[in-house]
Amino acid sequence: MGKLHKRRKGYSDEELDEEETDLEDDIDDEEDDIEEDDDEEEDEEDRRAYRHRRRVRNQIIVYLVILFMVLGIAGGGFVIGRKVFSIVQQKRQEAELARAEKEAAEEEPPEEEMVIDTPEPVEEEPEEEEDLLGGLAESYYSEMPIETKVAGLFMVTPEAITGVRTATQAGEGTQEALNRYAVGGLIYFGDNIQDKDQISTMLASTASKSSYPVFLAVDEEGGEVSRVANSKVEVTKVDDMATIGAGGDASKAAEAGATIGSYLKEIGFNVDFAPVADVAGEGSALGNRSFGSDPQAVGEMVANAVSGIEGTGVSACLKHFPGLGSTTEDTHDGRVEIAKSIDEMRNSDFVPFSAGIEAGADFVMVSHAAAPALDEENIPSSLSKKVITDVLRGELGFEGVVITDALDMAAITEYYPPEEAAVMALEAGADMLLMPEDFEKAYNAVLAAVQDGTISEERIDESLDRIYRVKCKDKL
C-alpha cells in the first residue's frame, strides 16, 4: 500500500525498492541497539550482585576477626585473673600465718621461749645406716652355738679338718668335716691346685657344703709367691713386687692387683693374702716380695694394689705388720726381732700399712716378729695386745679383720704349744687364727677358755662381727 501511494505520486519502482531496503536496515539497527542496551543492563545487574556478595563476605570476615579478638582478650583476662587471684590468696595466707605466729608468740610465757628441745644426736643416723651391715652380720653369728662361734675364728688348710694327705676335691669328707668344725676359712696351696676346672669345682663344692659363708684364701702376691699362677692353671702372670716398685709407676701396682683379683674371683677365691706392705731394708729376708725401700713410694704402691684387688670383689690382706722388711731372719725358721725404735717404725714401716688401710684393705696379717719398741715383753707381735690392740687398732685405726701369720711357723711352735698360742692371740685382739700347729688342740683350748670365762663370749662376738661384716659386704 505504501508503494502504491508513492507510485501515485510519481515515484518509480526502483526508488521505491531502495527506500524500502533502507527502511528495513534502520529497523534492524534499532533492534540491535535495543538488544545491546538489554545486554548492558544485564551486565550491570551482575556486577551489582557480585559487589553485594563481596561486601557480605568481607563483613563476615570482619565479624569473625572481632569475635576471635574478643575471645582472646577474654581468655587472657581469665588467666591473668586466676594469677591475680592466686597471688591475693597467697598474700592472704601469709598474712594469716604471720598473725597466728604473732598471737602464739604473745600467748607463750617468755621463759618457755628459751627452752630448747634437744633432738637425738645427729651422729646416730649414720650409725644406724652403717648398722645395716652390722645387723646382717649379727644375724649369722647371734644364734650360733658357742662351738660354732669358736670354729669360725679359725682359717686352716682343708687337710687340717678332713685328715687327708692332700685335698684336691670336696666330697663327703669335706661335708662331714665342715659339719663338725664350721671353720671361718680355708687356705689353699700349690698342692691343692691341679688345673682350673679342678680347683674351681673344689672351691664351689666347699662353699656349698658350708652352713655359713666361708673365706677361701690363697697367697697370690705375684712373682714367686703365686700359688695359682705358678700352677698348671693358665692365667696372666704378674711380675714380683720389687720389679713393679722399681718401675716407679703406681698404676702398674693397681693393674697387677686387678689382674690377680680378677682371675682369683673367676676361679672362686675370695681372699688374697697380698699385698706385702713391708718396707725392704738391706739384706731383707723378703727378697723381691716388697715394693721397695722408700716408705712413701711403697705406700703408694700398696694403696694401688689394694684398690686393684678389692675392686674385683676379692678381699686384700696387708702383711706382715708391724713390718718384716728390716729383718734378715725368717719367722718360718725361728725367732725374729725388729730392732727399730717406735719413731723409726712410724716414719717407715707404718707408712705403707696406713696407706693400705686407707685404701680399704679388709685384712691385716700380723707377723710373729717381736718388736721390743712396741712391747717390752718382747713376745711375738701376733700374740701381743700392745701391738694388735694398742698400735694397729688404736694408733693406725684399723677396724677390719686381724689375722695372725701361720701359727705353725717355728717362731711360734718352738716357744708356745698350739693351745697357748691360740688363746694368747685372741686375748691380744686377733680375730682369726691362721693354721695352728694342731687345729683340734687349738680349737678345744679356745672353746674351754670361753666356757670357763677366760675369754668372754662378747669378745668372741666382737671378732665374729668384724669377720661377718667382710663376708656380708657384697650382700647389701
Short mmCIF file of N, CA and C in Angstrom, two decimals, residues 154-318:
data_model
loop_
_atom_site.label_atom_id
_atom_site.label_comp_id
_atom_site.label_asym_id
_atom_site.label_seq_id
_atom_site.Cartn_x
_atom_site.Cartn_y
_atom_site.Cartn_z
N PHE A 154 88.81 -69.65 113.06
CA PHE A 154 89.98 -70.34 112.50
C PHE A 154 89.96 -70.34 110.98
N MET A 155 91.15 -70.16 110.40
CA MET A 155 91.36 -70.39 108.98
C MET A 155 92.45 -71.44 108.86
N VAL A 156 92.12 -72.56 108.25
CA VAL A 156 93.03 -73.71 108.22
C VAL A 156 93.09 -74.29 106.80
N THR A 157 93.98 -75.23 106.60
CA THR A 157 94.04 -75.95 105.33
C THR A 157 92.90 -76.97 105.29
N PRO A 158 92.44 -77.38 104.12
CA PRO A 158 91.40 -78.41 104.06
C PRO A 158 91.88 -79.74 104.67
N GLU A 159 93.20 -79.98 104.61
CA GLU A 159 93.74 -81.21 105.19
C GLU A 159 93.59 -81.22 106.71
N ALA A 160 93.63 -80.04 107.34
CA ALA A 160 93.58 -79.96 108.80
C ALA A 160 92.24 -80.43 109.36
N ILE A 161 91.18 -80.29 108.58
CA ILE A 161 89.86 -80.71 109.10
C ILE A 161 89.40 -82.04 108.49
N THR A 162 89.92 -82.39 107.32
CA THR A 162 89.48 -83.65 106.69
C THR A 162 90.39 -84.82 107.04
N GLY A 163 91.64 -84.52 107.38
CA GLY A 163 92.58 -85.59 107.71
C GLY A 163 93.23 -86.24 106.51
N VAL A 164 92.88 -85.82 105.28
CA VAL A 164 93.52 -86.39 104.09
C VAL A 164 94.91 -85.80 103.93
N ARG A 165 95.74 -86.50 103.15
CA ARG A 165 97.12 -86.03 102.97
C ARG A 165 97.17 -84.79 102.07
N THR A 166 96.49 -84.85 100.93
CA THR A 166 96.42 -83.70 100.02
C THR A 166 95.00 -83.61 99.45
N ALA A 167 94.33 -82.53 99.74
CA ALA A 167 92.94 -82.36 99.30
C ALA A 167 92.90 -81.76 97.90
N THR A 168 92.25 -82.45 96.99
CA THR A 168 92.09 -81.93 95.63
C THR A 168 90.63 -81.92 95.18
N GLN A 169 89.75 -82.35 96.07
CA GLN A 169 88.33 -82.29 95.78
C GLN A 169 87.56 -82.15 97.10
N ALA A 170 86.33 -81.73 97.00
CA ALA A 170 85.49 -81.57 98.18
C ALA A 170 84.30 -82.50 98.06
N GLY A 171 84.38 -83.62 98.77
CA GLY A 171 83.30 -84.60 98.72
C GLY A 171 82.65 -84.80 100.07
N GLU A 172 82.30 -86.04 100.37
CA GLU A 172 81.62 -86.33 101.63
C GLU A 172 82.51 -86.05 102.82
N GLY A 173 83.82 -86.27 102.67
CA GLY A 173 84.73 -85.99 103.78
C GLY A 173 84.74 -84.52 104.15
N THR A 174 84.69 -83.67 103.14
CA THR A 174 84.63 -82.22 103.40
C THR A 174 83.31 -81.86 104.08
N GLN A 175 82.23 -82.47 103.62
CA GLN A 175 80.93 -82.19 104.22
C GLN A 175 80.92 -82.57 105.70
N GLU A 176 81.43 -83.75 106.02
CA GLU A 176 81.48 -84.21 107.42
C GLU A 176 82.37 -83.30 108.26
N ALA A 177 83.50 -82.88 107.68
CA ALA A 177 84.43 -82.02 108.42
C ALA A 177 83.81 -80.66 108.72
N LEU A 178 83.12 -80.08 107.74
CA LEU A 178 82.51 -78.77 107.95
C LEU A 178 81.31 -78.85 108.89
N ASN A 179 80.64 -79.99 108.90
CA ASN A 179 79.55 -80.16 109.87
C ASN A 179 80.08 -80.21 111.29
N ARG A 180 81.25 -80.78 111.45
CA ARG A 180 81.85 -80.89 112.78
C ARG A 180 82.55 -79.60 113.18
N TYR A 181 83.27 -79.00 112.25
CA TYR A 181 84.00 -77.76 112.52
C TYR A 181 83.64 -76.73 111.45
N ALA A 182 82.75 -75.84 111.79
CA ALA A 182 82.33 -74.81 110.83
C ALA A 182 83.36 -73.69 110.82
N VAL A 183 84.55 -74.01 110.30
CA VAL A 183 85.66 -73.04 110.32
C VAL A 183 85.30 -71.80 109.51
N GLY A 184 85.94 -70.69 109.88
CA GLY A 184 85.65 -69.44 109.20
C GLY A 184 86.28 -69.33 107.83
N GLY A 185 87.35 -70.12 107.59
CA GLY A 185 88.00 -70.02 106.30
C GLY A 185 88.93 -71.19 106.03
N LEU A 186 89.27 -71.35 104.77
CA LEU A 186 90.21 -72.38 104.34
C LEU A 186 91.25 -71.74 103.43
N ILE A 187 92.51 -72.18 103.58
CA ILE A 187 93.59 -71.65 102.76
C ILE A 187 94.15 -72.78 101.90
N TYR A 188 94.47 -72.44 100.64
CA TYR A 188 94.91 -73.45 99.68
C TYR A 188 96.32 -73.14 99.18
N PHE A 189 97.07 -74.22 98.89
CA PHE A 189 98.44 -74.10 98.41
C PHE A 189 98.59 -74.79 97.06
N GLY A 190 99.80 -74.75 96.53
CA GLY A 190 100.04 -75.30 95.20
C GLY A 190 99.63 -76.75 95.05
N ASP A 191 99.82 -77.56 96.11
CA ASP A 191 99.46 -78.98 96.03
C ASP A 191 97.96 -79.21 95.87
N ASN A 192 97.17 -78.24 96.26
CA ASN A 192 95.72 -78.37 96.13
C ASN A 192 95.22 -78.03 94.73
N ILE A 193 96.10 -77.48 93.90
CA ILE A 193 95.68 -76.95 92.59
C ILE A 193 96.27 -77.80 91.47
N GLN A 194 95.40 -78.45 90.72
CA GLN A 194 95.83 -79.27 89.58
C GLN A 194 95.57 -78.57 88.25
N ASP A 195 94.39 -78.08 88.06
CA ASP A 195 94.05 -77.30 86.87
C ASP A 195 92.85 -76.41 87.21
N LYS A 196 92.45 -75.59 86.27
CA LYS A 196 91.41 -74.60 86.55
C LYS A 196 90.07 -75.24 86.89
N ASP A 197 89.65 -76.22 86.10
CA ASP A 197 88.36 -76.87 86.35
C ASP A 197 88.35 -77.56 87.71
N GLN A 198 89.46 -78.21 88.04
CA GLN A 198 89.54 -78.95 89.31
C GLN A 198 89.42 -78.01 90.51
N ILE A 199 90.22 -76.93 90.52
CA ILE A 199 90.22 -76.05 91.69
C ILE A 199 88.91 -75.25 91.76
N SER A 200 88.37 -74.87 90.60
CA SER A 200 87.09 -74.14 90.61
C SER A 200 85.97 -75.01 91.16
N THR A 201 85.94 -76.28 90.74
CA THR A 201 84.93 -77.21 91.24
C THR A 201 85.10 -77.46 92.72
N MET A 202 86.34 -77.60 93.15
CA MET A 202 86.62 -77.87 94.57
C MET A 202 86.15 -76.70 95.45
N LEU A 203 86.44 -75.47 95.03
CA LEU A 203 86.06 -74.30 95.81
C LEU A 203 84.54 -74.13 95.85
N ALA A 204 83.90 -74.30 94.70
CA ALA A 204 82.44 -74.16 94.65
C ALA A 204 81.76 -75.21 95.51
N SER A 205 82.28 -76.44 95.46
CA SER A 205 81.70 -77.52 96.26
C SER A 205 81.89 -77.26 97.75
N THR A 206 83.07 -76.77 98.11
CA THR A 206 83.34 -76.47 99.52
C THR A 206 82.39 -75.39 100.03
N ALA A 207 82.21 -74.34 99.25
CA ALA A 207 81.32 -73.25 99.67
C ALA A 207 79.88 -73.75 99.83
N SER A 208 79.45 -74.64 98.94
CA SER A 208 78.08 -75.15 99.01
C SER A 208 77.86 -76.07 100.20
N LYS A 209 78.92 -76.70 100.70
CA LYS A 209 78.80 -77.65 101.82
C LYS A 209 78.90 -76.95 103.18
N SER A 210 79.30 -75.68 103.17
CA SER A 210 79.42 -74.94 104.43
C SER A 210 78.08 -74.34 104.81
N SER A 211 77.72 -74.45 106.08
CA SER A 211 76.45 -73.90 106.55
C SER A 211 76.49 -72.38 106.63
N TYR A 212 77.68 -71.81 106.62
CA TYR A 212 77.87 -70.37 106.75
C TYR A 212 78.82 -69.88 105.65
N PRO A 213 78.78 -68.58 105.34
CA PRO A 213 79.75 -68.05 104.38
C PRO A 213 81.17 -68.37 104.84
N VAL A 214 82.04 -68.76 103.92
CA VAL A 214 83.38 -69.20 104.27
C VAL A 214 84.42 -68.47 103.43
N PHE A 215 85.52 -68.06 104.08
CA PHE A 215 86.63 -67.48 103.35
C PHE A 215 87.40 -68.59 102.63
N LEU A 216 87.71 -68.36 101.36
CA LEU A 216 88.52 -69.28 100.56
C LEU A 216 89.74 -68.50 100.11
N ALA A 217 90.88 -68.75 100.74
CA ALA A 217 92.04 -67.87 100.62
C ALA A 217 93.22 -68.54 99.94
N VAL A 218 94.13 -67.68 99.46
CA VAL A 218 95.35 -68.16 98.79
C VAL A 218 96.40 -67.05 98.86
N ASP A 219 97.68 -67.44 98.84
CA ASP A 219 98.77 -66.48 98.73
C ASP A 219 99.04 -66.24 97.25
N GLU A 220 98.66 -65.05 96.76
CA GLU A 220 98.87 -64.73 95.34
C GLU A 220 99.42 -63.31 95.27
N GLU A 221 100.74 -63.19 95.48
CA GLU A 221 101.37 -61.88 95.54
C GLU A 221 101.82 -61.40 94.17
N GLY A 222 102.06 -62.33 93.24
CA GLY A 222 102.77 -62.01 92.02
C GLY A 222 104.21 -62.48 92.17
N GLY A 223 104.86 -62.79 91.06
CA GLY A 223 106.22 -63.29 91.16
C GLY A 223 106.27 -64.70 91.71
N GLU A 224 107.25 -64.96 92.57
CA GLU A 224 107.47 -66.32 93.07
C GLU A 224 106.35 -66.82 93.97
N VAL A 225 105.79 -65.93 94.79
CA VAL A 225 104.73 -66.36 95.71
C VAL A 225 103.38 -66.18 95.02
N SER A 226 103.04 -67.14 94.17
CA SER A 226 101.77 -67.12 93.41
C SER A 226 101.32 -68.56 93.23
N ARG A 227 100.46 -69.02 94.15
CA ARG A 227 100.06 -70.44 94.13
C ARG A 227 99.30 -70.80 92.86
N VAL A 228 98.49 -69.89 92.36
CA VAL A 228 97.70 -70.18 91.16
C VAL A 228 98.53 -69.99 89.90
N ALA A 229 99.17 -68.82 89.77
CA ALA A 229 99.91 -68.50 88.55
C ALA A 229 101.07 -69.46 88.32
N ASN A 230 101.62 -70.00 89.40
CA ASN A 230 102.74 -70.93 89.27
C ASN A 230 102.30 -72.40 89.22
N SER A 231 101.00 -72.61 89.06
CA SER A 231 100.47 -73.97 88.89
C SER A 231 100.20 -74.20 87.40
N LYS A 232 99.44 -75.23 87.08
CA LYS A 232 99.11 -75.51 85.69
C LYS A 232 97.91 -74.71 85.19
N VAL A 233 97.35 -73.87 86.08
CA VAL A 233 96.23 -73.02 85.67
C VAL A 233 96.78 -71.89 84.80
N GLU A 234 96.18 -71.70 83.63
CA GLU A 234 96.64 -70.67 82.72
C GLU A 234 95.98 -69.33 83.05
N VAL A 235 96.79 -68.42 83.59
CA VAL A 235 96.33 -67.08 83.93
C VAL A 235 97.40 -66.09 83.49
N THR A 236 97.05 -64.80 83.50
CA THR A 236 98.03 -63.76 83.20
C THR A 236 98.98 -63.60 84.38
N LYS A 237 100.24 -63.86 84.16
CA LYS A 237 101.21 -63.78 85.26
C LYS A 237 101.62 -62.34 85.52
N VAL A 238 101.85 -62.06 86.79
CA VAL A 238 102.20 -60.72 87.25
C VAL A 238 103.63 -60.74 87.78
N ASP A 239 104.39 -59.67 87.50
CA ASP A 239 105.76 -59.58 88.00
C ASP A 239 105.79 -59.51 89.52
N ASP A 240 106.95 -59.79 90.10
CA ASP A 240 107.10 -59.64 91.55
C ASP A 240 107.02 -58.16 91.89
N MET A 241 106.74 -57.88 93.15
CA MET A 241 106.50 -56.50 93.58
C MET A 241 107.75 -55.64 93.49
N ALA A 242 108.92 -56.23 93.65
CA ALA A 242 110.16 -55.45 93.54
C ALA A 242 110.31 -54.89 92.14
N THR A 243 109.99 -55.67 91.13
CA THR A 243 110.08 -55.22 89.74
C THR A 243 109.07 -54.10 89.46
N ILE A 244 107.86 -54.28 89.95
CA ILE A 244 106.83 -53.24 89.77
C ILE A 244 107.23 -51.97 90.51
N GLY A 245 107.73 -52.13 91.74
CA GLY A 245 108.15 -50.96 92.52
C GLY A 245 109.29 -50.21 91.87
N ALA A 246 110.22 -50.94 91.27
CA ALA A 246 111.36 -50.30 90.63
C ALA A 246 110.95 -49.46 89.44
N GLY A 247 109.83 -49.81 88.83
CA GLY A 247 109.33 -49.03 87.69
C GLY A 247 108.83 -47.66 88.08
N GLY A 248 108.45 -47.47 89.34
CA GLY A 248 108.03 -46.16 89.84
C GLY A 248 106.64 -45.72 89.42
N ASP A 249 105.90 -46.57 88.73
CA ASP A 249 104.54 -46.21 88.28
C ASP A 249 103.52 -46.97 89.13
N ALA A 250 102.88 -46.24 90.05
CA ALA A 250 101.94 -46.89 90.98
C ALA A 250 100.73 -47.47 90.26
N SER A 251 100.40 -46.95 89.09
CA SER A 251 99.26 -47.51 88.36
C SER A 251 99.51 -48.96 87.94
N LYS A 252 100.78 -49.31 87.79
CA LYS A 252 101.12 -50.69 87.46
C LYS A 252 100.79 -51.63 88.63
N ALA A 253 100.92 -51.11 89.86
CA ALA A 253 100.54 -51.90 91.02
C ALA A 253 99.04 -52.13 91.04
N ALA A 254 98.28 -51.11 90.64
CA ALA A 254 96.82 -51.26 90.56
C ALA A 254 96.44 -52.27 89.49
N GLU A 255 97.12 -52.21 88.35
CA GLU A 255 96.85 -53.17 87.27
C GLU A 255 97.17 -54.60 87.72
N ALA A 256 98.30 -54.74 88.43
CA ALA A 256 98.68 -56.07 88.92
C ALA A 256 97.63 -56.60 89.89
N GLY A 257 97.19 -55.74 90.82
CA GLY A 257 96.17 -56.16 91.77
C GLY A 257 94.87 -56.54 91.09
N ALA A 258 94.46 -55.75 90.09
CA ALA A 258 93.23 -56.05 89.37
C ALA A 258 93.34 -57.35 88.57
N THR A 259 94.51 -57.58 87.98
CA THR A 259 94.72 -58.82 87.23
C THR A 259 94.63 -60.03 88.14
N ILE A 260 95.33 -59.97 89.27
CA ILE A 260 95.31 -61.09 90.21
C ILE A 260 93.91 -61.30 90.77
N GLY A 261 93.29 -60.21 91.22
CA GLY A 261 91.95 -60.33 91.79
C GLY A 261 90.94 -60.90 90.81
N SER A 262 91.07 -60.52 89.54
CA SER A 262 90.11 -60.97 88.53
C SER A 262 90.17 -62.47 88.32
N TYR A 263 91.39 -63.02 88.19
CA TYR A 263 91.42 -64.47 87.95
C TYR A 263 91.13 -65.27 89.21
N LEU A 264 91.47 -64.70 90.38
CA LEU A 264 91.10 -65.40 91.62
C LEU A 264 89.58 -65.44 91.78
N LYS A 265 88.94 -64.32 91.47
CA LYS A 265 87.48 -64.25 91.58
C LYS A 265 86.82 -65.23 90.62
N GLU A 266 87.34 -65.31 89.41
CA GLU A 266 86.78 -66.21 88.41
C GLU A 266 86.90 -67.67 88.86
N ILE A 267 88.00 -68.00 89.49
CA ILE A 267 88.22 -69.37 89.94
C ILE A 267 87.36 -69.71 91.16
N GLY A 268 87.15 -68.72 92.03
CA GLY A 268 86.31 -68.97 93.21
C GLY A 268 86.91 -68.55 94.52
N PHE A 269 88.10 -67.98 94.52
CA PHE A 269 88.70 -67.47 95.76
C PHE A 269 88.08 -66.13 96.12
N ASN A 270 88.03 -65.84 97.43
CA ASN A 270 87.51 -64.53 97.85
C ASN A 270 88.45 -63.77 98.79
N VAL A 271 89.61 -64.34 99.10
CA VAL A 271 90.62 -63.65 99.92
C VAL A 271 91.99 -63.89 99.30
N ASP A 272 92.74 -62.80 99.14
CA ASP A 272 94.12 -62.90 98.66
C ASP A 272 95.05 -62.36 99.75
N PHE A 273 95.95 -63.19 100.23
CA PHE A 273 96.91 -62.73 101.23
C PHE A 273 98.01 -61.92 100.53
N ALA A 274 97.65 -60.73 100.12
CA ALA A 274 98.53 -59.79 99.42
C ALA A 274 97.83 -58.43 99.47
N PRO A 275 98.56 -57.34 99.36
CA PRO A 275 99.98 -57.24 99.02
C PRO A 275 100.89 -57.21 100.25
N VAL A 276 102.17 -57.44 99.99
CA VAL A 276 103.20 -57.26 101.02
C VAL A 276 103.38 -55.76 101.23
N ALA A 277 103.21 -55.31 102.47
CA ALA A 277 103.30 -53.88 102.77
C ALA A 277 104.59 -53.54 103.52
N ASP A 278 105.52 -54.48 103.56
CA ASP A 278 106.78 -54.25 104.27
C ASP A 278 107.71 -53.36 103.45
N VAL A 279 108.45 -52.49 104.15
CA VAL A 279 109.46 -51.65 103.52
C VAL A 279 110.79 -52.40 103.58
N ALA A 280 111.34 -52.70 102.44
CA ALA A 280 112.54 -53.54 102.40
C ALA A 280 113.77 -52.80 102.89
N GLY A 281 114.54 -53.49 103.71
CA GLY A 281 115.82 -52.97 104.14
C GLY A 281 116.93 -53.75 103.46
N GLU A 282 118.17 -53.38 103.75
CA GLU A 282 119.31 -54.08 103.14
C GLU A 282 119.38 -55.52 103.63
N GLY A 283 119.44 -56.44 102.70
CA GLY A 283 119.52 -57.86 103.05
C GLY A 283 118.24 -58.41 103.62
N SER A 284 117.08 -57.80 103.30
CA SER A 284 115.80 -58.23 103.85
C SER A 284 115.50 -59.67 103.48
N ALA A 285 114.93 -60.38 104.45
CA ALA A 285 114.55 -61.77 104.22
C ALA A 285 113.41 -61.89 103.21
N LEU A 286 112.75 -60.78 102.92
CA LEU A 286 111.61 -60.82 101.99
C LEU A 286 112.05 -60.87 100.53
N GLY A 287 113.28 -60.53 100.26
CA GLY A 287 113.77 -60.58 98.88
C GLY A 287 112.98 -59.65 97.98
N ASN A 288 112.49 -60.17 96.85
CA ASN A 288 111.78 -59.33 95.86
C ASN A 288 110.28 -59.26 96.11
N ARG A 289 109.84 -59.61 97.30
CA ARG A 289 108.41 -59.58 97.60
C ARG A 289 107.94 -58.19 98.01
N SER A 290 108.85 -57.28 98.33
CA SER A 290 108.49 -55.92 98.73
C SER A 290 108.59 -54.97 97.54
N PHE A 291 107.77 -53.90 97.56
CA PHE A 291 107.81 -52.90 96.50
C PHE A 291 109.08 -52.05 96.53
N GLY A 292 109.78 -52.01 97.67
CA GLY A 292 110.99 -51.21 97.71
C GLY A 292 111.34 -50.72 99.10
N SER A 293 112.27 -49.76 99.14
CA SER A 293 112.80 -49.28 100.42
C SER A 293 112.34 -47.88 100.78
N ASP A 294 111.67 -47.18 99.87
CA ASP A 294 111.17 -45.84 100.16
C ASP A 294 109.76 -45.94 100.73
N PRO A 295 109.55 -45.55 101.99
CA PRO A 295 108.24 -45.74 102.63
C PRO A 295 107.08 -45.10 101.86
N GLN A 296 107.28 -43.87 101.39
CA GLN A 296 106.20 -43.18 100.68
C GLN A 296 105.88 -43.86 99.36
N ALA A 297 106.93 -44.22 98.61
CA ALA A 297 106.71 -44.90 97.33
C ALA A 297 106.05 -46.26 97.54
N VAL A 298 106.51 -46.99 98.57
CA VAL A 298 105.90 -48.30 98.86
C VAL A 298 104.44 -48.11 99.27
N GLY A 299 104.18 -47.07 100.05
CA GLY A 299 102.80 -46.81 100.47
C GLY A 299 101.88 -46.55 99.30
N GLU A 300 102.37 -45.80 98.31
CA GLU A 300 101.54 -45.53 97.14
C GLU A 300 101.30 -46.80 96.34
N MET A 301 102.34 -47.62 96.22
CA MET A 301 102.19 -48.90 95.51
C MET A 301 101.19 -49.80 96.22
N VAL A 302 101.32 -49.89 97.54
CA VAL A 302 100.44 -50.75 98.33
C VAL A 302 98.98 -50.30 98.20
N ALA A 303 98.74 -49.00 98.32
CA ALA A 303 97.37 -48.49 98.22
C ALA A 303 96.76 -48.83 96.87
N ASN A 304 97.55 -48.70 95.81
CA ASN A 304 97.04 -49.01 94.47
C ASN A 304 96.79 -50.50 94.30
N ALA A 305 97.68 -51.32 94.84
CA ALA A 305 97.48 -52.77 94.75
C ALA A 305 96.22 -53.19 95.49
N VAL A 306 95.99 -52.62 96.67
CA VAL A 306 94.78 -52.92 97.44
C VAL A 306 93.54 -52.54 96.64
N SER A 307 93.55 -51.34 96.05
CA SER A 307 92.39 -50.91 95.26
C SER A 307 92.13 -51.85 94.10
N GLY A 308 93.21 -52.31 93.46
CA GLY A 308 93.05 -53.23 92.35
C GLY A 308 92.44 -54.55 92.76
N ILE A 309 92.91 -55.11 93.87
CA ILE A 309 92.38 -56.40 94.35
C ILE A 309 90.95 -56.26 94.85
N GLU A 310 90.75 -55.29 95.74
CA GLU A 310 89.41 -55.11 96.34
C GLU A 310 88.37 -54.75 95.27
N GLY A 311 88.81 -54.07 94.22
CA GLY A 311 87.89 -53.68 93.16
C GLY A 311 87.29 -54.85 92.40
N THR A 312 87.88 -56.02 92.51
CA THR A 312 87.36 -57.20 91.84
C THR A 312 86.39 -58.00 92.71
N GLY A 313 86.23 -57.57 93.97
CA GLY A 313 85.37 -58.32 94.89
C GLY A 313 86.13 -59.32 95.72
N VAL A 314 87.45 -59.31 95.63
CA VAL A 314 88.30 -60.18 96.45
C VAL A 314 88.90 -59.33 97.58
N SER A 315 88.94 -59.87 98.79
CA SER A 315 89.50 -59.13 99.93
C SER A 315 91.02 -59.16 99.90
N ALA A 316 91.62 -57.99 100.11
CA ALA A 316 93.08 -57.88 100.18
C ALA A 316 93.53 -57.98 101.63
N CYS A 317 94.77 -58.44 101.84
CA CYS A 317 95.34 -58.57 103.19
C CYS A 317 96.73 -57.97 103.21
N LEU A 318 96.93 -56.94 104.02
CA LEU A 318 98.25 -56.33 104.19
C LEU A 318 99.10 -57.21 105.09
#
